[in-house]
C-alpha positions as semicolon CSV with decimal commas, in nm:
position;residue;x (nm);y (nm);z (nm)
1;X;0,000;0,000;0,000
2;X;0,155;0,334;-0,106
3;X;0,083;0,673;0,039
4;X;0,062;1,000;-0,153
5;X;0,184;1,189;0,154
6;X;0,551;1,254;0,219
7;X;0,663;1,169;0,567
8;X;0,850;1,456;0,736
9;X;1,095;1,399;1,020
10;X;0,947;1,474;1,360
11;X;0,973;1,838;1,462
12;X;0,963;1,976;1,107
13;X;0,680;2,175;0,963
14;X;0,649;2,240;0,591
15;X;0,470;2,556;0,480
16;X;0,400;2,654;0,124
17;X;0,568;2,976;0,013
18;X;0,337;3,273;-0,062
19;X;0,050;3,112;0,125
20;X;-0,113;3,281;0,422
21;X;-0,282;3,065;0,679
22;X;-0,576;3,188;0,885
23;X;-0,583;3,532;0,722
24;X;-0,858;3,482;0,465
25;X;-1,100;3,718;0,643
26;X;-0,837;3,994;0,665
27;X;-0,743;3,950;0,299
28;X;-1,105;3,953;0,186
29;X;-1,183;4,261;0,394
30;X;-0,888;4,454;0,250
31;X;-0,972;4,338;-0,103
32;X;-1,335;4,450;-0,065
33;X;-1,224;4,794;0,055
34;X;-0,999;4,822;-0,251
35;X;-1,281;4,745;-0,495
36;X;-1,385;5,046;-0,694
37;X;-1,047;5,217;-0,678
38;X;-0,970;5,372;-1,013
39;X;-1,332;5,381;-1,128
40;X;-1,421;5,745;-1,198
41;X;-1,075;5,840;-1,066
42;X;-1,169;5,718;-0,718
43;X;-0,881;5,677;-0,476
44;X;-0,870;5,570;-0,112
45;X;-0,644;5,584;0,188
46;X;-0,663;5,278;0,408
47;X;-0,507;5,271;0,753
48;X;-0,434;4,936;0,914
49;X;-0,349;4,916;1,280
50;X;-0,264;4,645;1,526
51;X;0,000;4,511;1,757
52;X;0,356;4,440;1,644
53;X;0,404;4,095;1,495
54;X;0,040;4,034;1,399
55;X;0,123;4,001;1,030
56;X;-0,024;4,326;0,898
57;X;0,266;4,381;0,658
58;X;0,238;4,029;0,520
59;X;-0,134;4,074;0,450
60;X;-0,071;4,411;0,283
61;X;0,205;4,266;0,062
62;X;-0,017;3,972;-0,031
63;X;-0,313;4,194;-0,127
64;X;-0,081;4,433;-0,308
65;X;0,039;4,143;-0,523
66;X;-0,319;4,031;-0,592
67;X;-0,423;4,383;-0,697
68;X;-0,145;4,412;-0,957
69;X;-0,350;4,190;-1,188
70;X;-0,651;4,425;-1,161
71;X;-0,464;4,739;-1,268
72;X;-0,497;4,902;-0,926
73;X;-0,176;5,061;-0,809
74;X;-0,139;5,006;-0,436
75;X;0,127;5,200;-0,245
76;X;0,209;5,141;0,117
77;X;0,419;5,280;0,396
78;X;0,490;5,138;0,737
79;X;0,495;5,336;1,061
80;X;0,783;5,230;1,282
81;X;0,699;5,303;1,643
82;X;1,068;5,334;1,731
83;X;1,118;5,625;1,490
84;X;0,888;5,844;1,700
85;X;0,848;6,092;1,413
86;X;0,476;6,055;1,374
87;X;0,320;5,924;1,055
88;X;0,542;6,123;0,816
89;X;0,798;5,846;0,750
90;X;0,518;5,606;0,651
91;X;0,359;5,864;0,421
92;X;0,699;5,952;0,277
93;X;0,771;5,583;0,207
94;X;0,437;5,548;0,027
95;X;0,497;5,866;-0,175
96;X;0,850;5,751;-0,264
97;X;0,704;5,425;-0,395
98;X;0,446;5,625;-0,592
99;X;0,711;5,857;-0,738
100;X;0,927;5,563;-0,845
101;X;0,624;5,409;-1,016
102;X;0,544;5,733;-1,202
103;X;0,906;5,776;-1,311
104;X;0,917;5,416;-1,437
105;X;0,615;5,488;-1,661
106;X;0,807;5,746;-1,865
107;X;0,829;6,117;-1,931
108;X;0,469;6,167;-2,046
109;X;0,339;6,013;-1,725
110;X;0,573;6,236;-1,524
111;X;0,444;6,546;-1,706
112;X;0,079;6,445;-1,659
113;X;0,132;6,378;-1,288
114;X;0,326;6,703;-1,241
115;X;0,044;6,895;-1,408
116;X;-0,221;6,728;-1,188
117;X;-0,027;6,792;-0,866
118;X;0,049;7,152;-0,962
119;X;-0,316;7,215;-1,047
120;X;-0,433;7,087;-0,708
121;X;-0,156;7,222;-0,485
122;X;-0,070;7,540;-0,677
123;X;0,126;7,782;-0,456
124;X;0,204;7,533;-0,180
125;X;0,432;7,311;-0,391
126;X;0,738;7,435;-0,198
127;X;0,585;7,316;0,129
128;X;0,496;6,979;-0,020
129;X;0,843;6,916;-0,163
130;X;1,009;7,039;0,160
131;X;0,814;6,784;0,364
132;X;0,832;6,506;0,103
133;X;1,159;6,543;-0,092
134;X;1,082;6,234;-0,301
135;X;0,832;6,448;-0,497
136;X;1,124;6,631;-0,661
137;X;1,141;6,331;-0,898
138;X;0,807;6,438;-1,044
139;X;0,772;6,809;-0,968
140;X;1,136;6,909;-1,001
141;X;1,289;7,189;-0,801
142;X;1,022;7,425;-0,676
143;X;1,060;7,791;-0,768
144;X;0,860;7,893;-0,460
145;X;1,022;7,834;-0,124
146;X;0,797;7,740;0,167
147;X;0,694;8,026;0,391
148;X;0,728;7,968;0,764
C-alpha cells in the first residue's frame, strides 16, 4: 500500500511559500475595501493598525500582489513606532514608492502627474516638496520656497 503523503521527520513543519494561513478574512476585507479604486478616478487611503508581529505587513504585501492583476496601483508605507516621528515616515515611504512608479512609466506620465499635482496644490508646492523630498522626482525643483 503506497501513500501520496511525504513523511517529514518529527519536529519539522512544511509551509507553502506565498501562502497565508488563517488570514482569509483579513485579505477579503482589504480586497473588498480596494474594490472600486480607479473607477471614476476614485482613490482611497486605508489605515491598518494592530500590535507588532500580527502580520499586517504580510497581508498588505499579499493583497498588493493580488491587486497588480486588476490594474490598481497600491502603495504602502509602514509606521515604525521606534522612529517616534509621527506618521510622516510612513507617508513619505508610500509617496517615494508612488514617485518611483510614475518615473518608471516614462516622461509623459511624469508630465501628466506634475500637471495634476500643480493644479491641485498650486502655490504650496514648496511646502509639499520640503516635507516630502521624493516628490522632486516628479515636480522638479520648486521655484517657490515654503513660507514659515
